Amino acid sequence: MKITVIGTGYVGLVSGACLADIGNDVLCLDVDPAKIQILEEGGIPIFEPGLQDLVRRNVAAGRLHFTTDVVRAAHFGTVQFIAVGTPPDEDGSADMKYVIAAARNIGKHMTDYKVVVDKSTVPVGTADRVKAAIAQELAQRGANIPFSVVSNPEFLKEGAAIEDFMRPDRIVVGCDDEQAAHNMRALYAPLQRNHDRMIVMDIRSAELTKYAANAMLATRISFMNELANLAEKLGADIEHVRRGIGSDPRIGYDFLYAGAGYGGSCFPKDVQALVKTAQDDAGMCLKVLTSVEAANDAQKRVLGQKVLARFGADLSGKHFALWGLAFKANTDDMRKATSREVIADLLAAGATVTAYDPVAMTEAKHCFPNEPRLTYADSQSAALDGADALVIVTEWREFRSPNFETIKTKLKTPVIFDGRNLYDPAQVRGMGFEYLAIGR
């Protein structure tokens, strides 16, 4: 099948490469020439485990191509995936200008039947706007060309996106005509040989499903973080509580880890957008999700507050090692990362910080330009040099079993602030550390 993917961010590039890998002929469009140049030279503009090899393999096989040519892209694919960004607007709503621009370009240049697929995370009602934009462009051309609009939200986790695409637990498709449904079934058939994972529904329900899924996961995280803060006050251990409630099959263990707050491009943006949609389109206040967002904003300050409580409000002359900058492991994504709040809090109190992250330090330098009190180390051990204490923000695998003797030798005071509860408190404290974690 010939497929066009508009946008080469996380969703677009992963989707395009995976669709090519199962045998399709895929053309990825991006209006940013720098991104396309990187891709054509064998690189990738983002970090995602396994993605560079996947892209290179399919380019070499002649199944994956890149372009900045909007006309070529509109002519190329029978299926046209819109996978552009939907960043939050100033009021928290999703900015739809890139989605609508992509739809208009399809309408301006298409010459035969197209299935236009909204892959970006978009508010309920977007398919109607996309359909209207394409129809308007066709009318201005005096062209009577049939097309379908489909909602096919992505459920890809950064750091595990390829596996999520290739082995989906569900494929949600919202459409209102049989031809589109047939095309989508044919497209995803190679991923469903074991059993049918496709859930076909009306378009608006599909659009809401994506927001509902992310909002539910964000809710679980904020709920556990609030319980962790309570556990700490009451002298309980949130890890024991997690195992106790997670053993209930109605609850389960997933997304019950307490920590320093969620970040990234999805949960913060999608919770805000859903709250805004409810306010503007339905006149409703989503009280639970409003609280979820407030709880998460507060949780991102917990690590900084622990440092201030231990070392005092004035951190002038104090130096801290910080492990982990990305919002989660296996990505270089710094969007809404907790590390940004922690670093800002420490610097505001007068401290200096040396940070280490396996892949996100380049991105971090863009977030903190010209900040002389923030430096970067080329290893987790080097970050400890001259530090008064260690602050752990991201749960990278290489941080899970460190050399505690080295840590203790290098730190001026043997204090670890663990924002991801990586270690056993009794073991670490038994080695002579002060160990300040979340809810433990």
Coordinates of C-alpha atoms in Angstrom, one line a residue:
M1 CA 0.0 0.0 0.0
K2 CA 1.2 3.5 -0.7
I3 CA 1.2 5.7 2.4
T4 CA 2.0 9.4 3.0
V5 CA 2.9 10.4 6.6
I6 CA 2.8 14.1 7.2
G7 CA 5.2 15.0 10.1
T8 CA 8.4 13.3 11.2
G9 CA 8.2 13.7 14.9
Y10 CA 7.8 10.8 17.3
V11 CA 4.5 9.7 16.0
G12 CA 5.1 10.3 12.3
L13 CA 8.6 8.9 12.0
V14 CA 7.9 5.8 14.1
S15 CA 4.6 5.2 12.3
G16 CA 6.2 5.7 8.9
A17 CA 9.2 3.5 9.6
C18 CA 7.1 0.7 11.1
L19 CA 4.6 0.8 8.2
A20 CA 7.5 0.5 5.8
D21 CA 8.9 -2.4 7.7
I22 CA 5.8 -4.5 7.2
G23 CA 6.0 -4.0 3.4
N24 CA 4.3 -0.7 2.6
D25 CA 5.7 2.1 0.3
V26 CA 5.9 5.1 2.6
L27 CA 6.7 8.7 2.0
C28 CA 7.3 11.0 5.0
L29 CA 6.7 14.7 4.5
D30 CA 8.1 17.5 6.7
V31 CA 8.2 21.2 5.9
D32 CA 11.4 21.5 8.0
P33 CA 14.2 21.0 5.5
A34 CA 16.7 20.5 8.3
K35 CA 14.8 17.4 9.6
I36 CA 14.6 15.9 6.1
Q37 CA 18.3 16.5 5.5
I38 CA 19.1 14.6 8.7
L39 CA 16.9 11.7 7.7
E40 CA 18.3 11.6 4.2
E41 CA 21.8 11.5 5.6
G42 CA 21.0 8.5 7.7
G43 CA 20.4 10.2 11.0
I44 CA 17.2 10.8 13.0
P45 CA 16.1 14.1 14.6
I46 CA 14.9 12.4 17.8
F47 CA 16.1 9.6 20.1
E48 CA 14.1 6.5 20.2
P49 CA 15.6 3.0 20.9
G50 CA 15.9 1.0 17.6
L51 CA 14.5 3.7 15.4
Q52 CA 17.6 4.7 13.6
D53 CA 18.3 1.1 12.5
L54 CA 14.7 0.7 11.5
V55 CA 14.8 3.8 9.4
R56 CA 18.1 3.0 7.7
R57 CA 17.0 -0.6 6.9
N58 CA 13.8 0.5 5.2
V59 CA 15.4 3.4 3.3
A60 CA 18.0 0.9 2.0
A61 CA 15.2 -1.5 1.0
G62 CA 13.5 1.3 -1.0
R63 CA 10.3 1.3 1.1
L64 CA 10.8 4.5 3.1
H65 CA 11.3 8.0 1.5
F66 CA 11.5 11.6 2.7
T67 CA 10.4 14.8 1.2
T68 CA 9.6 18.5 1.7
D69 CA 7.5 18.5 -1.4
V70 CA 3.8 19.0 -0.4
V71 CA 2.5 18.3 -3.9
R72 CA 4.4 15.0 -4.2
A73 CA 3.2 13.9 -0.7
A74 CA -0.5 14.7 -1.6
H75 CA -0.2 12.7 -4.8
F76 CA 1.7 9.8 -3.3
G77 CA -0.4 7.9 -0.7
T78 CA -3.9 6.5 -0.9
V79 CA -3.7 6.7 2.9
Q80 CA -2.6 10.1 4.2
F81 CA -1.6 10.1 7.9
I82 CA -1.6 13.5 9.6
A83 CA 1.0 13.2 12.4
V84 CA 1.9 16.8 13.0
G85 CA 2.3 18.5 16.4
T86 CA -0.7 19.8 18.4
P87 CA 1.1 21.9 21.0
P88 CA -0.8 23.5 23.8
D89 CA -2.1 27.0 23.1
E90 CA -1.8 29.7 25.8
D91 CA -5.2 28.8 27.2
G92 CA -4.4 25.1 27.4
S93 CA -6.3 24.0 24.3
A94 CA -4.6 22.1 21.5
D95 CA -3.3 24.3 18.7
M96 CA -4.8 22.9 15.5
K97 CA -3.1 25.1 12.9
Y98 CA -0.7 22.4 11.7
V99 CA -3.4 19.8 11.4
I100 CA -5.7 22.1 9.4
A101 CA -2.8 23.2 7.2
A102 CA -2.0 19.6 6.4
A103 CA -5.6 18.9 5.6
R104 CA -5.8 22.0 3.3
N105 CA -2.7 20.9 1.5
I106 CA -4.2 17.5 0.8
G107 CA -7.3 19.1 -0.5
K108 CA -5.4 21.5 -2.7
H109 CA -3.4 18.8 -4.5
M110 CA -5.1 15.4 -4.3
T111 CA -6.1 13.9 -7.6
D112 CA -7.8 10.6 -6.5
Y113 CA -9.5 9.0 -3.6
K114 CA -7.7 9.4 -0.3
V115 CA -8.2 8.1 3.2
V116 CA -7.1 11.0 5.5
V117 CA -6.1 9.7 8.9
D118 CA -5.9 11.9 12.0
K119 CA -2.9 10.3 13.8
S120 CA -2.1 13.3 15.9
T121 CA -3.7 13.7 19.3
V122 CA -6.6 16.0 18.5
P123 CA -9.7 17.3 20.3
V124 CA -13.1 15.8 19.7
G125 CA -14.6 17.3 16.5
T126 CA -11.3 17.6 14.7
A127 CA -12.3 15.1 12.0
D128 CA -15.2 17.4 11.1
R129 CA -12.8 20.3 10.8
V130 CA -10.4 18.3 8.7
K131 CA -13.2 17.1 6.4
A132 CA -14.5 20.7 6.0
A133 CA -11.0 22.0 5.2
I134 CA -10.5 19.4 2.5
A135 CA -14.0 19.9 1.1
Q136 CA -13.4 23.7 0.9
E137 CA -10.2 23.3 -1.0
L138 CA -11.8 20.8 -3.4
A139 CA -14.7 23.2 -4.0
Q140 CA -12.4 26.1 -4.7
R141 CA -10.7 23.9 -7.4
G142 CA -14.1 22.8 -8.7
A143 CA -13.0 19.2 -8.1
N144 CA -15.3 16.4 -7.2
I145 CA -12.9 13.8 -5.7
P146 CA -14.1 11.4 -3.0
F147 CA -12.2 11.1 0.3
S148 CA -12.7 9.7 3.8
V149 CA -11.5 11.1 7.1
V150 CA -10.6 8.6 9.9
S151 CA -9.5 9.0 13.5
N152 CA -6.7 6.5 14.4
P153 CA -5.1 7.8 17.6
E154 CA -1.7 6.5 18.6
F155 CA -0.8 4.8 21.8
L156 CA 2.9 4.9 21.6
K157 CA 5.1 5.2 24.7
E158 CA 8.3 7.1 24.2
G159 CA 11.2 4.7 24.7
A160 CA 9.1 1.7 23.6
A161 CA 7.3 3.2 20.6
I162 CA 8.4 0.6 18.0
E163 CA 7.3 -2.3 20.1
D164 CA 4.0 -0.6 20.8
F165 CA 3.4 0.0 17.1
M166 CA 4.4 -3.5 16.0
R167 CA 2.6 -5.3 18.9
P168 CA -0.4 -3.1 19.7
D169 CA -2.8 -4.1 22.4
R170 CA -5.5 -2.3 20.5
I171 CA -5.9 -0.3 17.3
V172 CA -8.7 2.3 17.6
V173 CA -10.3 3.4 14.4
G174 CA -13.1 5.9 14.1
C175 CA -14.7 6.2 10.8
D176 CA -18.2 6.6 9.2
D177 CA -17.9 4.7 5.9
E178 CA -17.2 1.1 4.9
Q179 CA -14.5 1.9 2.3
A180 CA -12.4 3.7 4.9
A181 CA -12.8 0.8 7.4
H182 CA -11.8 -1.7 4.7
N183 CA -8.7 0.2 3.9
M184 CA -7.7 0.5 7.6
R185 CA -8.3 -3.2 8.2
A186 CA -6.1 -4.0 5.2
L187 CA -3.4 -1.6 6.4
Y188 CA -3.2 -3.1 9.9
A189 CA -3.8 -6.8 8.9
P190 CA -0.1 -7.7 9.3
L191 CA -0.2 -6.6 12.9
Q192 CA -3.3 -8.7 13.8
R193 CA -2.4 -12.2 12.6
N194 CA -2.7 -13.6 16.1
H195 CA -6.1 -12.0 16.9
D196 CA -8.2 -9.0 15.9
R197 CA -7.0 -6.0 17.8
M198 CA -9.0 -3.4 15.8
I199 CA -11.8 -1.5 17.6
V200 CA -13.9 0.3 15.1
M201 CA -16.2 3.1 16.4
D202 CA -17.6 6.4 15.5
I203 CA -15.1 9.2 14.9
R204 CA -15.8 11.3 18.0
S205 CA -15.6 8.4 20.3
A206 CA -12.2 7.5 18.8
E207 CA -11.0 11.1 19.3
L208 CA -12.1 11.1 22.9
T209 CA -10.6 7.6 23.6
K210 CA -7.1 8.9 23.2
Y211 CA -7.6 11.8 25.6
A212 CA -9.4 9.5 28.1
A213 CA -6.6 7.0 28.1
N214 CA -3.9 9.5 28.8
A215 CA -6.0 11.3 31.4
M216 CA -6.6 8.0 33.2
L217 CA -2.9 7.2 33.3
A218 CA -2.1 10.7 34.5
T219 CA -4.8 10.3 37.2
R220 CA -3.2 7.1 38.5
I221 CA 0.2 8.8 38.7
S222 CA -1.1 11.8 40.6
F223 CA -3.2 9.7 42.9
M224 CA -0.2 7.6 43.9
N225 CA 2.0 10.7 44.3
E226 CA -0.5 12.2 46.7
L227 CA -0.7 8.9 48.6
A228 CA 3.1 8.8 48.7
N229 CA 3.2 12.3 50.3
L230 CA 0.6 11.1 52.8
A231 CA 2.5 7.9 53.5
E232 CA 5.6 9.9 54.3
K233 CA 3.7 12.0 56.8
L234 CA 2.1 9.0 58.4
G235 CA 5.3 6.9 58.6
A236 CA 4.1 4.3 56.0
D237 CA 6.0 3.0 52.9
I238 CA 4.3 3.7 49.6
E239 CA 6.0 0.7 48.0
H240 CA 4.2 -1.6 50.4
V241 CA 1.0 0.2 49.7
R242 CA 1.6 -0.1 46.0
R243 CA 2.0 -3.9 46.2
G244 CA -1.0 -4.2 48.5
I245 CA -3.4 -2.4 46.2
G246 CA -1.8 -3.5 42.9
S247 CA -2.5 -7.1 43.8
D248 CA -6.2 -6.3 43.4
P249 CA -7.0 -7.3 39.7
R250 CA -9.5 -4.4 39.5
I251 CA -6.5 -2.0 40.1
G252 CA -3.4 -3.8 38.8
Y253 CA 0.2 -2.6 39.2
D254 CA 0.7 -0.5 36.1
F255 CA 1.3 3.3 36.5
L256 CA 1.2 3.0 40.3
Y257 CA 4.8 4.0 40.9
A258 CA 5.1 7.1 43.1
G259 CA 7.7 9.7 41.9
A260 CA 8.6 13.3 41.2
G261 CA 5.7 13.9 38.8
Y262 CA 5.0 13.1 35.2
G263 CA 6.2 15.2 32.2
G264 CA 6.7 14.7 28.5
S265 CA 4.7 16.0 25.5
C266 CA 1.5 13.9 26.1
F267 CA 0.1 13.7 29.6
P268 CA 0.5 17.4 30.6
K269 CA -0.8 18.6 27.2
D270 CA -3.6 16.1 26.9
V271 CA -5.0 16.6 30.4
Q272 CA -5.0 20.4 29.8
A273 CA -6.7 20.0 26.4
L274 CA -9.4 17.7 27.7
V275 CA -10.2 20.1 30.6
K276 CA -10.3 22.9 28.1
T277 CA -12.6 20.9 25.7
A278 CA -15.0 20.2 28.5
Q279 CA -15.1 23.9 29.5
D280 CA -15.5 25.3 26.0
D281 CA -17.6 22.6 24.2
A282 CA -19.7 21.2 27.0
G283 CA -19.8 23.8 29.7
M284 CA -18.4 21.3 32.2
C285 CA -15.6 21.5 34.8
L286 CA -13.7 18.2 35.0
K287 CA -12.9 18.5 38.7
V288 CA -10.9 15.2 38.9
L289 CA -8.6 16.2 36.0
T290 CA -8.2 19.7 37.2
S291 CA -7.0 18.3 40.5
V292 CA -4.7 15.8 38.7
E293 CA -2.9 18.6 36.9
A294 CA -2.6 20.7 40.1
A295 CA -1.3 17.7 42.0
N296 CA 1.3 17.0 39.3
D297 CA 2.5 20.6 39.2
A298 CA 3.0 20.5 43.0
Q299 CA 4.8 17.1 42.8
K300 CA 7.5 18.4 40.5
R301 CA 8.6 20.7 43.4
V302 CA 8.8 18.0 46.0
L303 CA 12.5 17.1 45.3
G304 CA 13.6 20.7 45.5
Q305 CA 11.7 21.1 48.7
K306 CA 13.4 18.1 50.2
V307 CA 16.8 19.5 49.4
L308 CA 15.9 22.9 50.9
A309 CA 14.5 21.2 54.0
R310 CA 17.7 19.2 54.5
F311 CA 20.3 21.9 53.5
G312 CA 18.4 25.1 54.3
A313 CA 16.7 27.8 52.2
D314 CA 20.0 29.4 51.2
L315 CA 22.0 27.0 49.1
S316 CA 24.8 29.4 48.2
G317 CA 28.1 27.5 48.2
K318 CA 26.3 24.1 47.9
H319 CA 26.8 21.9 44.9
F320 CA 24.6 19.0 43.8
A321 CA 25.0 16.1 41.4
L322 CA 21.8 15.4 39.4
W323 CA 21.2 12.1 37.6
G324 CA 18.6 12.2 34.9
L325 CA 17.3 15.0 32.8
A326 CA 14.8 13.5 30.3
F327 CA 11.2 13.3 31.5
K328 CA 11.5 9.5 31.5
A329 CA 14.1 6.9 30.6
N330 CA 14.9 5.8 27.0
T331 CA 14.2 9.2 25.5
D332 CA 15.9 12.6 25.2
D333 CA 12.6 14.4 25.6
M334 CA 12.9 17.4 28.0
R335 CA 9.4 18.7 27.5
K336 CA 7.8 19.4 30.9
A337 CA 10.5 17.3 32.5
T338 CA 10.6 17.3 36.3
S339 CA 14.4 18.0 36.1
R340 CA 13.6 21.4 34.7
E341 CA 11.7 22.3 37.9
V342 CA 14.3 20.7 40.2
I343 CA 17.2 22.5 38.6
A344 CA 15.3 25.8 38.6
D345 CA 14.5 25.4 42.3
L346 CA 18.2 24.6 43.2
L347 CA 19.6 27.4 41.1
A348 CA 17.1 29.9 42.5
A349 CA 18.2 29.0 46.0
G350 CA 21.9 29.8 45.1
A351 CA 23.2 26.3 44.4
T352 CA 25.3 25.0 41.5
V353 CA 24.4 21.7 39.7
T354 CA 26.3 19.2 37.6
A355 CA 23.9 17.0 35.7
Y356 CA 24.3 13.7 33.8
D357 CA 21.9 12.0 31.4
P358 CA 22.8 9.2 28.9
V359 CA 21.1 11.0 26.0
A360 CA 19.3 14.2 27.0
M361 CA 22.1 16.6 27.8
T362 CA 22.0 18.3 24.4
E363 CA 18.3 19.0 24.8
A364 CA 18.9 20.2 28.3
K365 CA 21.4 22.8 27.1
H366 CA 18.7 24.2 24.9
C367 CA 16.4 24.5 27.9
F368 CA 19.0 26.2 30.1
P369 CA 21.1 28.3 27.7
N370 CA 23.8 30.5 29.1
E371 CA 23.4 29.2 32.7
P372 CA 27.0 29.2 34.2
R373 CA 25.9 27.5 37.4
L374 CA 24.6 24.4 35.6
T375 CA 27.3 22.1 34.1
Y376 CA 27.2 18.7 32.6
A377 CA 29.3 15.6 33.2
D378 CA 30.2 12.8 30.8
S379 CA 29.4 10.0 33.3
Q380 CA 27.3 9.4 36.3
S381 CA 30.4 9.1 38.4
A382 CA 31.9 12.3 37.1
A383 CA 28.8 14.2 38.0
L384 CA 29.4 13.4 41.7
D385 CA 32.8 15.2 41.9
G386 CA 32.6 17.9 44.6
A387 CA 28.9 17.5 45.2
D388 CA 27.3 17.9 48.6
A389 CA 24.5 15.4 47.7
L390 CA 23.0 13.4 44.9
V391 CA 19.6 14.1 43.4
I392 CA 18.1 11.4 41.1
V393 CA 15.3 12.5 38.8
T394 CA 15.0 10.0 35.9
E395 CA 14.8 6.2 36.2
W396 CA 17.5 5.2 33.7
R397 CA 18.5 1.6 34.0
E398 CA 22.2 2.4 34.6
F399 CA 21.2 4.2 37.8
R400 CA 19.4 1.2 39.3
S401 CA 22.5 -0.6 40.7
P402 CA 25.3 2.0 41.1
N403 CA 28.5 1.6 43.1
F404 CA 27.4 3.0 46.4
E405 CA 30.9 3.0 47.8
T406 CA 32.0 5.3 45.0
I407 CA 29.0 7.6 45.6
K408 CA 29.8 7.8 49.3
T409 CA 33.5 8.5 48.7
K410 CA 32.8 11.3 46.3
L411 CA 29.9 13.1 48.1
K412 CA 30.8 15.6 50.7
T413 CA 27.8 14.4 52.7
P414 CA 26.3 11.0 52.1
V415 CA 22.8 12.1 51.1
I416 CA 20.7 10.8 48.2
F417 CA 17.4 12.4 47.2
D418 CA 15.7 9.7 45.1
G419 CA 12.8 11.0 43.0
R420 CA 12.0 7.6 41.5
N421 CA 12.3 5.3 44.5
L422 CA 15.0 3.2 42.8
Y423 CA 16.6 1.7 45.9
D424 CA 15.7 -0.2 49.0
P425 CA 15.7 2.3 51.9
A426 CA 17.0 -0.1 54.5
Q427 CA 19.9 -1.3 52.4
V428 CA 21.0 2.2 51.4
R429 CA 20.6 3.6 54.9
G430 CA 22.5 0.5 56.2
M431 CA 25.4 1.7 54.1
G432 CA 25.5 5.0 55.9
F433 CA 23.5 7.2 53.6
E434 CA 20.7 9.6 54.4
Y435 CA 18.1 8.4 51.9
L436 CA 15.2 10.7 51.1
A437 CA 12.8 9.2 48.6
I438 CA 9.1 9.7 47.7
G439 CA 6.7 8.3 50.3
R440 CA 9.3 6.1 52.0

